[in-house]
Amino acid sequence: MKTKIKVSPGTKRELRTLGARIREARLRRELSQSLVAERASVSVQTVGRIEKGDAGVSAGAYAMVLQALGLLEGWGNIADSLGDELADEQLRKRAPKDAS
């Protein structure tokens, strides 16, 4: 049995934004949902759910649709400015004292 994941309101909002942008990209390219579905190897219903930002659709399906639209490149590049800042702080704490 599948475990139901509780999705936060912020995550739902971001998925709706992503879905809307995917839909806009498809329309700008003048592609039908059925053509994108065929190219992405997903159903037309899945494309529709992605365009609505459905959290129940797998990340893989989102990625396949992005690839079908030519938008996959760079999708996995997550800017982690907080993580970078924390790592820099740890480096400053561990830096050896000047032996002069």
mmCIF file of N, CA, C and O in Angstrom:
data_model
loop_
_atom_site.group_PDB
_atom_site.id
_atom_site.type_symbol
_atom_site.label_atom_id
_atom_site.label_comp_id
_atom_site.label_asym_id
_atom_site.label_seq_id
_atom_site.Cartn_x
_atom_site.Cartn_y
_atom_site.Cartn_z
ATOM 1 N N MET A 1 0.845 -1.190 0.000
ATOM 2 C CA MET A 1 0.000 0.000 0.000
ATOM 3 C C MET A 1 0.885 1.246 0.000
ATOM 4 O O MET A 1 1.858 1.335 0.738
ATOM 5 N N LYS A 2 0.533 2.218 -0.828
ATOM 6 C CA LYS A 2 1.302 3.458 -0.905
ATOM 7 C C LYS A 2 1.101 4.291 0.353
ATOM 8 O O LYS A 2 0.010 4.342 0.909
ATOM 9 N N THR A 3 2.173 4.955 0.757
ATOM 10 C CA THR A 3 2.093 5.871 1.876
ATOM 11 C C THR A 3 1.704 7.240 1.342
ATOM 12 O O THR A 3 2.295 7.740 0.384
ATOM 13 N N LYS A 4 0.704 7.857 1.938
ATOM 14 C CA LYS A 4 0.247 9.187 1.527
ATOM 15 C C LYS A 4 1.205 10.227 2.113
ATOM 16 O O LYS A 4 1.459 10.246 3.308
ATOM 17 N N ILE A 5 1.743 11.059 1.262
ATOM 18 C CA ILE A 5 2.652 12.116 1.693
ATOM 19 C C ILE A 5 1.854 13.395 1.901
ATOM 20 O O ILE A 5 1.080 13.797 1.031
ATOM 21 N N LYS A 6 2.044 14.015 3.045
ATOM 22 C CA LYS A 6 1.387 15.289 3.309
ATOM 23 C C LYS A 6 2.269 16.399 2.729
ATOM 24 O O LYS A 6 3.423 16.538 3.104
ATOM 25 N N VAL A 7 1.706 17.151 1.802
ATOM 26 C CA VAL A 7 2.451 18.186 1.095
ATOM 27 C C VAL A 7 2.112 19.540 1.704
ATOM 28 O O VAL A 7 0.944 19.886 1.862
ATOM 29 N N SER A 8 3.156 20.304 2.021
ATOM 30 C CA SER A 8 2.952 21.604 2.647
ATOM 31 C C SER A 8 2.343 22.599 1.664
ATOM 32 O O SER A 8 2.494 22.452 0.444
ATOM 33 N N PRO A 9 1.678 23.628 2.177
ATOM 34 C CA PRO A 9 1.105 24.654 1.288
ATOM 35 C C PRO A 9 2.163 25.328 0.407
ATOM 36 O O PRO A 9 1.907 25.602 -0.762
ATOM 37 N N GLY A 10 3.350 25.544 0.952
ATOM 38 C CA GLY A 10 4.416 26.168 0.164
ATOM 39 C C GLY A 10 4.856 25.287 -0.992
ATOM 40 O O GLY A 10 5.106 25.767 -2.100
ATOM 41 N N THR A 11 4.935 23.991 -0.741
ATOM 42 C CA THR A 11 5.311 23.053 -1.793
ATOM 43 C C THR A 11 4.223 22.997 -2.864
ATOM 44 O O THR A 11 4.516 23.002 -4.066
ATOM 45 N N LYS A 12 2.964 22.965 -2.443
ATOM 46 C CA LYS A 12 1.857 22.974 -3.400
ATOM 47 C C LYS A 12 1.913 24.217 -4.276
ATOM 48 O O LYS A 12 1.713 24.143 -5.493
ATOM 49 N N ARG A 13 2.192 25.354 -3.662
ATOM 50 C CA ARG A 13 2.265 26.614 -4.406
ATOM 51 C C ARG A 13 3.389 26.560 -5.452
ATOM 52 O O ARG A 13 3.198 26.944 -6.605
ATOM 53 N N GLU A 14 4.550 26.035 -5.072
ATOM 54 C CA GLU A 14 5.678 25.948 -6.008
ATOM 55 C C GLU A 14 5.388 24.978 -7.148
ATOM 56 O O GLU A 14 5.757 25.226 -8.296
ATOM 57 N N LEU A 15 4.717 23.862 -6.833
ATOM 58 C CA LEU A 15 4.354 22.912 -7.881
ATOM 59 C C LEU A 15 3.333 23.510 -8.843
ATOM 60 O O LEU A 15 3.395 23.277 -10.055
ATOM 61 N N ARG A 16 2.394 24.296 -8.316
ATOM 62 C CA ARG A 16 1.426 24.966 -9.205
ATOM 63 C C ARG A 16 2.152 25.958 -10.117
ATOM 64 O O ARG A 16 1.847 26.058 -11.311
ATOM 65 N N THR A 17 3.132 26.670 -9.579
ATOM 66 C CA THR A 17 3.917 27.609 -10.384
ATOM 67 C C THR A 17 4.694 26.858 -11.461
ATOM 68 O O THR A 17 4.703 27.267 -12.627
ATOM 69 N N LEU A 18 5.340 25.758 -11.070
ATOM 70 C CA LEU A 18 6.080 24.956 -12.037
ATOM 71 C C LEU A 18 5.138 24.439 -13.117
ATOM 72 O O LEU A 18 5.440 24.512 -14.316
ATOM 73 N N GLY A 19 3.993 23.927 -12.728
ATOM 74 C CA GLY A 19 3.020 23.416 -13.686
ATOM 75 C C GLY A 19 2.556 24.484 -14.659
ATOM 76 O O GLY A 19 2.448 24.236 -15.868
ATOM 77 N N ALA A 20 2.293 25.675 -14.138
ATOM 78 C CA ALA A 20 1.857 26.780 -15.001
ATOM 79 C C ALA A 20 2.948 27.153 -15.997
ATOM 80 O O ALA A 20 2.667 27.429 -17.176
ATOM 81 N N ARG A 21 4.192 27.130 -15.554
ATOM 82 C CA ARG A 21 5.305 27.457 -16.459
ATOM 83 C C ARG A 21 5.490 26.383 -17.518
ATOM 84 O O ARG A 21 5.812 26.688 -18.671
ATOM 85 N N ILE A 22 5.286 25.132 -17.129
ATOM 86 C CA ILE A 22 5.362 24.043 -18.107
ATOM 87 C C ILE A 22 4.260 24.213 -19.145
ATOM 88 O O ILE A 22 4.496 24.083 -20.350
ATOM 89 N N ARG A 23 3.056 24.535 -18.691
ATOM 90 C CA ARG A 23 1.936 24.741 -19.619
ATOM 91 C C ARG A 23 2.236 25.894 -20.578
ATOM 92 O O ARG A 23 2.027 25.789 -21.796
ATOM 93 N N GLU A 24 2.730 27.014 -20.029
ATOM 94 C CA GLU A 24 3.059 28.166 -20.871
ATOM 95 C C GLU A 24 4.113 27.801 -21.908
ATOM 96 O O GLU A 24 4.017 28.210 -23.075
ATOM 97 N N ALA A 25 5.118 27.027 -21.500
ATOM 98 C CA ALA A 25 6.172 26.615 -22.435
ATOM 99 C C ALA A 25 5.583 25.737 -23.547
ATOM 100 O O ALA A 25 5.935 25.886 -24.721
ATOM 101 N N ARG A 26 4.683 24.840 -23.175
ATOM 102 C CA ARG A 26 4.053 23.973 -24.179
ATOM 103 C C ARG A 26 3.249 24.801 -25.169
ATOM 104 O O ARG A 26 3.330 24.604 -26.390
ATOM 105 N N LEU A 27 2.479 25.755 -24.651
ATOM 106 C CA LEU A 27 1.648 26.585 -25.524
ATOM 107 C C LEU A 27 2.496 27.488 -26.422
ATOM 108 O O LEU A 27 2.164 27.679 -27.598
ATOM 109 N N ARG A 28 3.583 28.032 -25.892
ATOM 110 C CA ARG A 28 4.475 28.854 -26.716
ATOM 111 C C ARG A 28 5.055 28.048 -27.867
ATOM 112 O O ARG A 28 5.290 28.580 -28.954
ATOM 113 N N ARG A 29 5.279 26.768 -27.630
ATOM 114 C CA ARG A 29 5.819 25.891 -28.664
ATOM 115 C C ARG A 29 4.723 25.341 -29.583
ATOM 116 O O ARG A 29 4.998 24.606 -30.513
ATOM 117 N N GLU A 30 3.476 25.710 -29.263
ATOM 118 C CA GLU A 30 2.308 25.268 -30.020
ATOM 119 C C GLU A 30 2.238 23.745 -30.111
ATOM 120 O O GLU A 30 1.994 23.165 -31.169
ATOM 121 N N LEU A 31 2.451 23.096 -28.954
ATOM 122 C CA LEU A 31 2.385 21.642 -28.862
ATOM 123 C C LEU A 31 1.136 21.236 -28.095
ATOM 124 O O LEU A 31 0.765 21.875 -27.111
ATOM 125 N N SER A 32 0.505 20.172 -28.542
ATOM 126 C CA SER A 32 -0.660 19.659 -27.819
ATOM 127 C C SER A 32 -0.193 18.827 -26.627
ATOM 128 O O SER A 32 0.948 18.355 -26.589
ATOM 129 N N GLN A 33 -1.103 18.658 -25.666
ATOM 130 C CA GLN A 33 -0.789 17.792 -24.536
ATOM 131 C C GLN A 33 -0.508 16.375 -25.013
ATOM 132 O O GLN A 33 0.383 15.710 -24.476
ATOM 133 N N SER A 34 -1.236 15.931 -26.009
ATOM 134 C CA SER A 34 -1.046 14.556 -26.480
ATOM 135 C C SER A 34 0.324 14.362 -27.125
ATOM 136 O O SER A 34 0.954 13.318 -26.933
ATOM 137 N N LEU A 35 0.821 15.364 -27.843
ATOM 138 C CA LEU A 35 2.149 15.245 -28.446
ATOM 139 C C LEU A 35 3.226 15.248 -27.359
ATOM 140 O O LEU A 35 4.169 14.451 -27.403
ATOM 141 N N VAL A 36 3.089 16.129 -26.380
ATOM 142 C CA VAL A 36 4.055 16.164 -25.277
ATOM 143 C C VAL A 36 4.012 14.843 -24.516
ATOM 144 O O VAL A 36 5.057 14.282 -24.162
ATOM 145 N N ALA A 37 2.824 14.328 -24.275
ATOM 146 C CA ALA A 37 2.676 13.051 -23.579
ATOM 147 C C ALA A 37 3.384 11.936 -24.339
ATOM 148 O O ALA A 37 4.113 11.125 -23.741
ATOM 149 N N GLU A 38 3.189 11.909 -25.650
ATOM 150 C CA GLU A 38 3.838 10.881 -26.476
ATOM 151 C C GLU A 38 5.353 10.997 -26.388
ATOM 152 O O GLU A 38 6.052 10.011 -26.188
ATOM 153 N N ARG A 39 5.870 12.205 -26.526
ATOM 154 C CA ARG A 39 7.322 12.434 -26.466
ATOM 155 C C ARG A 39 7.898 12.127 -25.089
ATOM 156 O O ARG A 39 9.057 11.722 -24.978
ATOM 157 N N ALA A 40 7.109 12.333 -24.053
ATOM 158 C CA ALA A 40 7.576 12.109 -22.685
ATOM 159 C C ALA A 40 7.288 10.692 -22.194
ATOM 160 O O ALA A 40 7.680 10.343 -21.080
ATOM 161 N N SER A 41 6.602 9.909 -22.982
ATOM 162 C CA SER A 41 6.211 8.539 -22.598
ATOM 163 C C SER A 41 5.360 8.516 -21.331
ATOM 164 O O SER A 41 5.551 7.683 -20.443
ATOM 165 N N VAL A 42 4.434 9.470 -21.253
ATOM 166 C CA VAL A 42 3.466 9.517 -20.155
ATOM 167 C C VAL A 42 2.078 9.680 -20.777
ATOM 168 O O VAL A 42 1.950 9.919 -21.969
ATOM 169 N N SER A 43 1.047 9.578 -19.967
ATOM 170 C CA SER A 43 -0.308 9.742 -20.483
ATOM 171 C C SER A 43 -0.669 11.227 -20.601
ATOM 172 O O SER A 43 -0.047 12.086 -19.965
ATOM 173 N N VAL A 44 -1.685 11.485 -21.413
ATOM 174 C CA VAL A 44 -2.201 12.856 -21.545
ATOM 175 C C VAL A 44 -2.703 13.338 -20.183
ATOM 176 O O VAL A 44 -2.509 14.505 -19.825
ATOM 177 N N GLN A 45 -3.308 12.435 -19.413
ATOM 178 C CA GLN A 45 -3.803 12.791 -18.083
ATOM 179 C C GLN A 45 -2.643 13.225 -17.168
ATOM 180 O O GLN A 45 -2.787 14.171 -16.394
ATOM 181 N N THR A 46 -1.506 12.561 -17.297
ATOM 182 C CA THR A 46 -0.338 12.936 -16.483
ATOM 183 C C THR A 46 0.160 14.319 -16.861
ATOM 184 O O THR A 46 0.490 15.125 -15.991
ATOM 185 N N VAL A 47 0.194 14.628 -18.149
ATOM 186 C CA VAL A 47 0.601 15.975 -18.575
ATOM 187 C C VAL A 47 -0.353 17.003 -17.979
ATOM 188 O O VAL A 47 0.078 18.039 -17.456
ATOM 189 N N GLY A 48 -1.635 16.729 -18.027
ATOM 190 C CA GLY A 48 -2.617 17.646 -17.436
ATOM 191 C C GLY A 48 -2.409 17.825 -15.945
ATOM 192 O O GLY A 48 -2.495 18.949 -15.426
ATOM 193 N N ARG A 49 -2.119 16.732 -15.251
ATOM 194 C CA ARG A 49 -1.877 16.813 -13.802
ATOM 195 C C ARG A 49 -0.603 17.605 -13.513
ATOM 196 O O ARG A 49 -0.552 18.392 -12.556
ATOM 197 N N ILE A 50 0.431 17.425 -14.330
ATOM 198 C CA ILE A 50 1.676 18.180 -14.161
ATOM 199 C C ILE A 50 1.405 19.664 -14.361
ATOM 200 O O ILE A 50 1.883 20.496 -13.579
ATOM 201 N N GLU A 51 0.638 20.002 -15.384
ATOM 202 C CA GLU A 51 0.345 21.408 -15.661
ATOM 203 C C GLU A 51 -0.480 22.049 -14.552
ATOM 204 O O GLU A 51 -0.477 23.265 -14.398
ATOM 205 N N LYS A 52 -1.165 21.241 -13.753
ATOM 206 C CA LYS A 52 -1.902 21.748 -12.592
ATOM 207 C C LYS A 52 -1.043 21.749 -11.330
ATOM 208 O O LYS A 52 -1.479 22.229 -10.290
ATOM 209 N N GLY A 53 0.167 21.170 -11.413
ATOM 210 C CA GLY A 53 1.054 21.140 -10.258
ATOM 211 C C GLY A 53 0.713 20.053 -9.261
ATOM 212 O O GLY A 53 0.958 20.201 -8.069
ATOM 213 N N ASP A 54 0.190 18.958 -9.726
ATOM 214 C CA ASP A 54 -0.216 17.847 -8.868
ATOM 215 C C ASP A 54 0.999 17.237 -8.168
ATOM 216 O O ASP A 54 1.932 16.760 -8.813
ATOM 217 N N ALA A 55 0.971 17.224 -6.839
ATOM 218 C CA ALA A 55 2.071 16.681 -6.045
ATOM 219 C C ALA A 55 2.126 15.160 -6.097
ATOM 220 O O ALA A 55 3.134 14.567 -5.716
ATOM 221 N N GLY A 56 1.080 14.528 -6.577
ATOM 222 C CA GLY A 56 1.045 13.080 -6.665
ATOM 223 C C GLY A 56 1.752 12.524 -7.892
ATOM 224 O O GLY A 56 1.918 11.314 -8.017
ATOM 225 N N VAL A 57 2.181 13.386 -8.789
ATOM 226 C CA VAL A 57 2.895 12.952 -9.988
ATOM 227 C C VAL A 57 4.373 12.818 -9.635
ATOM 228 O O VAL A 57 4.934 13.672 -8.942
ATOM 229 N N SER A 58 5.004 11.769 -10.123
ATOM 230 C CA SER A 58 6.402 11.519 -9.776
ATOM 231 C C SER A 58 7.328 12.597 -10.348
ATOM 232 O O SER A 58 7.038 13.213 -11.385
ATOM 233 N N ALA A 59 8.436 12.792 -9.670
ATOM 234 C CA ALA A 59 9.454 13.723 -10.154
ATOM 235 C C ALA A 59 9.974 13.279 -11.512
ATOM 236 O O ALA A 59 10.294 14.106 -12.373
ATOM 237 N N GLY A 60 10.015 11.968 -11.720
ATOM 238 C CA GLY A 60 10.452 11.446 -13.011
ATOM 239 C C GLY A 60 9.541 11.866 -14.143
ATOM 240 O O GLY A 60 10.009 12.191 -15.238
ATOM 241 N N ALA A 61 8.237 11.872 -13.901
ATOM 242 C CA ALA A 61 7.286 12.301 -14.930
ATOM 243 C C ALA A 61 7.461 13.789 -15.221
ATOM 244 O O ALA A 61 7.419 14.206 -16.386
ATOM 245 N N TYR A 62 7.657 14.596 -14.179
ATOM 246 C CA TYR A 62 7.930 16.023 -14.394
ATOM 247 C C TYR A 62 9.176 16.173 -15.268
ATOM 248 O O TYR A 62 9.199 16.958 -16.217
ATOM 249 N N ALA A 63 10.225 15.413 -14.948
ATOM 250 C CA ALA A 63 11.478 15.502 -15.695
ATOM 251 C C ALA A 63 11.285 15.084 -17.149
ATOM 252 O O ALA A 63 11.829 15.716 -18.066
ATOM 253 N N MET A 64 10.502 14.037 -17.390
ATOM 254 C CA MET A 64 10.270 13.577 -18.764
ATOM 255 C C MET A 64 9.527 14.629 -19.585
ATOM 256 O O MET A 64 9.838 14.847 -20.761
ATOM 257 N N VAL A 65 8.569 15.303 -18.971
ATOM 258 C CA VAL A 65 7.838 16.357 -19.672
ATOM 259 C C VAL A 65 8.757 17.547 -19.936
ATOM 260 O O VAL A 65 8.747 18.124 -21.033
ATOM 261 N N LEU A 66 9.578 17.904 -18.958
ATOM 262 C CA LEU A 66 10.543 18.988 -19.179
ATOM 263 C C LEU A 66 11.491 18.638 -20.324
ATOM 264 O O LEU A 66 11.807 19.484 -21.159
ATOM 265 N N GLN A 67 11.933 17.383 -20.377
ATOM 266 C CA GLN A 67 12.810 16.955 -21.456
ATOM 267 C C GLN A 67 12.089 17.039 -22.802
ATOM 268 O O GLN A 67 12.661 17.496 -23.792
ATOM 269 N N ALA A 68 10.837 16.632 -22.839
ATOM 270 C CA ALA A 68 10.064 16.689 -24.078
ATOM 271 C C ALA A 68 9.914 18.116 -24.589
ATOM 272 O O ALA A 68 9.783 18.346 -25.793
ATOM 273 N N LEU A 69 9.949 19.066 -23.664
ATOM 274 C CA LEU A 69 9.837 20.485 -24.031
ATOM 275 C C LEU A 69 11.198 21.148 -24.238
ATOM 276 O O LEU A 69 11.278 22.327 -24.553
ATOM 277 N N GLY A 70 12.277 20.392 -24.028
ATOM 278 C CA GLY A 70 13.619 20.952 -24.174
ATOM 279 C C GLY A 70 14.039 21.812 -22.999
ATOM 280 O O GLY A 70 14.884 22.689 -23.135
ATOM 281 N N LEU A 71 13.455 21.551 -21.829
ATOM 282 C CA LEU A 71 13.713 22.381 -20.651
ATOM 283 C C LEU A 71 14.404 21.639 -19.510
ATOM 284 O O LEU A 71 14.546 22.186 -18.424
ATOM 285 N N LEU A 72 14.844 20.419 -19.751
ATOM 286 C CA LEU A 72 15.395 19.617 -18.657
ATOM 287 C C LEU A 72 16.779 20.082 -18.218
ATOM 288 O O LEU A 72 17.095 20.039 -17.025
ATOM 289 N N GLU A 73 17.587 20.551 -19.156
ATOM 290 C CA GLU A 73 18.956 20.933 -18.826
ATOM 291 C C GLU A 73 18.969 21.988 -17.718
ATOM 292 O O GLU A 73 18.277 23.003 -17.785
ATOM 293 N N GLY A 74 19.730 21.721 -16.683
ATOM 294 C CA GLY A 74 19.853 22.648 -15.564
ATOM 295 C C GLY A 74 18.799 22.471 -14.489
ATOM 296 O O GLY A 74 18.861 23.106 -13.446
ATOM 297 N N TRP A 75 17.817 21.585 -14.712
ATOM 298 C CA TRP A 75 16.736 21.400 -13.745
ATOM 299 C C TRP A 75 17.261 20.917 -12.398
ATOM 300 O O TRP A 75 16.734 21.283 -11.361
ATOM 301 N N GLY A 76 18.329 20.129 -12.416
ATOM 302 C CA GLY A 76 18.867 19.589 -11.173
ATOM 303 C C GLY A 76 19.846 20.498 -10.458
ATOM 304 O O GLY A 76 20.336 20.153 -9.384
ATOM 305 N N ASN A 77 20.130 21.651 -11.016
ATOM 306 C CA ASN A 77 21.068 22.576 -10.378
ATOM 307 C C ASN A 77 20.346 23.401 -9.325
ATOM 308 O O ASN A 77 19.640 24.343 -9.646
ATOM 309 N N ILE A 78 20.539 23.006 -8.096
ATOM 310 C CA ILE A 78 19.872 23.697 -6.999
ATOM 311 C C ILE A 78 20.870 24.642 -6.349
ATOM 312 O O ILE A 78 21.949 24.226 -5.928
ATOM 313 N N ALA A 79 20.520 25.901 -6.293
ATOM 314 C CA ALA A 79 21.354 26.883 -5.612
ATOM 315 C C ALA A 79 21.114 26.747 -4.111
ATOM 316 O O ALA A 79 19.988 26.884 -3.646
ATOM 317 N N ASP A 80 22.156 26.427 -3.381
ATOM 318 C CA ASP A 80 22.045 26.227 -1.938
ATOM 319 C C ASP A 80 22.889 27.275 -1.227
ATOM 320 O O ASP A 80 23.939 26.976 -0.668
ATOM 321 N N SER A 81 22.435 28.521 -1.254
ATOM 322 C CA SER A 81 23.210 29.603 -0.662
ATOM 323 C C SER A 81 23.354 29.430 0.849
ATOM 324 O O SER A 81 24.411 29.709 1.408
ATOM 325 N N LEU A 82 22.324 28.934 1.529
ATOM 326 C CA LEU A 82 22.433 28.697 2.974
ATOM 327 C C LEU A 82 23.469 27.615 3.255
ATOM 328 O O LEU A 82 24.319 27.771 4.133
ATOM 329 N N GLY A 83 23.433 26.518 2.508
ATOM 330 C CA GLY A 83 24.414 25.447 2.689
ATOM 331 C C GLY A 83 25.829 25.931 2.432
ATOM 332 O O GLY A 83 26.762 25.581 3.159
ATOM 333 N N ASP A 84 25.998 26.753 1.392
ATOM 334 C CA ASP A 84 27.312 27.315 1.094
ATOM 335 C C ASP A 84 27.801 28.203 2.237
ATOM 336 O O ASP A 84 28.965 28.139 2.639
ATOM 337 N N GLU A 85 26.903 29.007 2.769
ATOM 338 C CA GLU A 85 27.261 29.897 3.881
ATOM 339 C C GLU A 85 27.658 29.093 5.118
ATOM 340 O O GLU A 85 28.645 29.405 5.781
ATOM 341 N N LEU A 86 26.903 28.049 5.420
ATOM 342 C CA LEU A 86 27.214 27.209 6.576
ATOM 343 C C LEU A 86 28.551 26.495 6.388
ATOM 344 O O LEU A 86 29.346 26.389 7.333
ATOM 345 N N ALA A 87 28.826 26.003 5.193
ATOM 346 C CA ALA A 87 30.096 25.337 4.914
ATOM 347 C C ALA A 87 31.250 26.315 5.059
ATOM 348 O O ALA A 87 32.296 25.970 5.628
ATOM 349 N N ASP A 88 31.100 27.537 4.568
ATOM 350 C CA ASP A 88 32.138 28.552 4.702
ATOM 351 C C ASP A 88 32.401 28.865 6.172
ATOM 352 O O ASP A 88 33.549 29.035 6.587
ATOM 353 N N GLU A 89 31.340 28.937 6.969
ATOM 354 C CA GLU A 89 31.487 29.202 8.398
ATOM 355 C C GLU A 89 32.276 28.082 9.074
ATOM 356 O O GLU A 89 33.140 28.337 9.901
ATOM 357 N N GLN A 90 31.984 26.838 8.721
ATOM 358 C CA GLN A 90 32.714 25.701 9.282
ATOM 359 C C GLN A 90 34.180 25.741 8.878
ATOM 360 O O GLN A 90 35.054 25.432 9.687
ATOM 361 N N LEU A 91 34.467 26.139 7.652
ATOM 362 C CA LEU A 91 35.856 26.248 7.203
ATOM 363 C C LEU A 91 36.603 27.314 8.001
ATOM 364 O O LEU A 91 37.759 27.126 8.370
ATOM 365 N N ARG A 92 35.942 28.421 8.276
ATOM 366 C CA ARG A 92 36.584 29.487 9.063
ATOM 367 C C ARG A 92 36.895 28.994 10.473
ATOM 368 O O ARG A 92 37.923 29.328 11.036
ATOM 369 N N LYS A 93 36.034 28.180 11.047
ATOM 370 C CA LYS A 93 36.253 27.669 12.400
ATOM 371 C C LYS A 93 37.413 26.677 12.434
ATOM 372 O O LYS A 93 38.103 26.566 13.427
ATOM 373 N N ARG A 94 37.633 25.943 11.338
ATOM 374 C CA ARG A 94 38.657 24.908 11.317
ATOM 375 C C ARG A 94 39.993 25.395 10.773
ATOM 376 O O ARG A 94 40.981 24.671 10.820
ATOM 377 N N ALA A 95 40.038 26.592 10.247
ATOM 378 C CA ALA A 95 41.269 27.076 9.637
ATOM 379 C C ALA A 95 42.371 27.158 10.695
ATOM 380 O O ALA A 95 42.146 27.627 11.814
ATOM 381 N N PRO A 96 43.584 26.682 10.358
ATOM 382 C CA PRO A 96 44.685 26.716 11.324
ATOM 383 C C PRO A 96 45.127 28.153 11.598
ATOM 384 O O PRO A 96 45.030 29.021 10.736
ATOM 385 N N LYS A 97 45.566 28.367 12.808
ATOM 386 C CA LYS A 97 46.069 29.693 13.165
ATOM 387 C C LYS A 97 47.415 29.899 12.510
ATOM 388 O O LYS A 97 48.180 28.962 12.307
ATOM 389 N N ASP A 98 47.709 31.145 12.184
ATOM 390 C CA ASP A 98 48.970 31.473 11.542
ATOM 391 C C ASP A 98 50.105 31.186 12.506
ATOM 392 O O ASP A 98 50.099 31.626 13.652
ATOM 393 N N ALA A 99 51.106 30.440 12.065
ATOM 394 C CA ALA A 99 52.229 30.001 12.914
ATOM 395 C C ALA A 99 53.339 31.047 12.972
ATOM 396 O O ALA A 99 54.393 30.774 13.472
ATOM 397 N N SER A 100 53.131 32.242 12.490
ATOM 398 C CA SER A 100 54.189 33.257 12.447
ATOM 399 C C SER A 100 54.591 33.740 13.788
ATOM 400 O O SER A 100 54.027 33.908 14.737
#
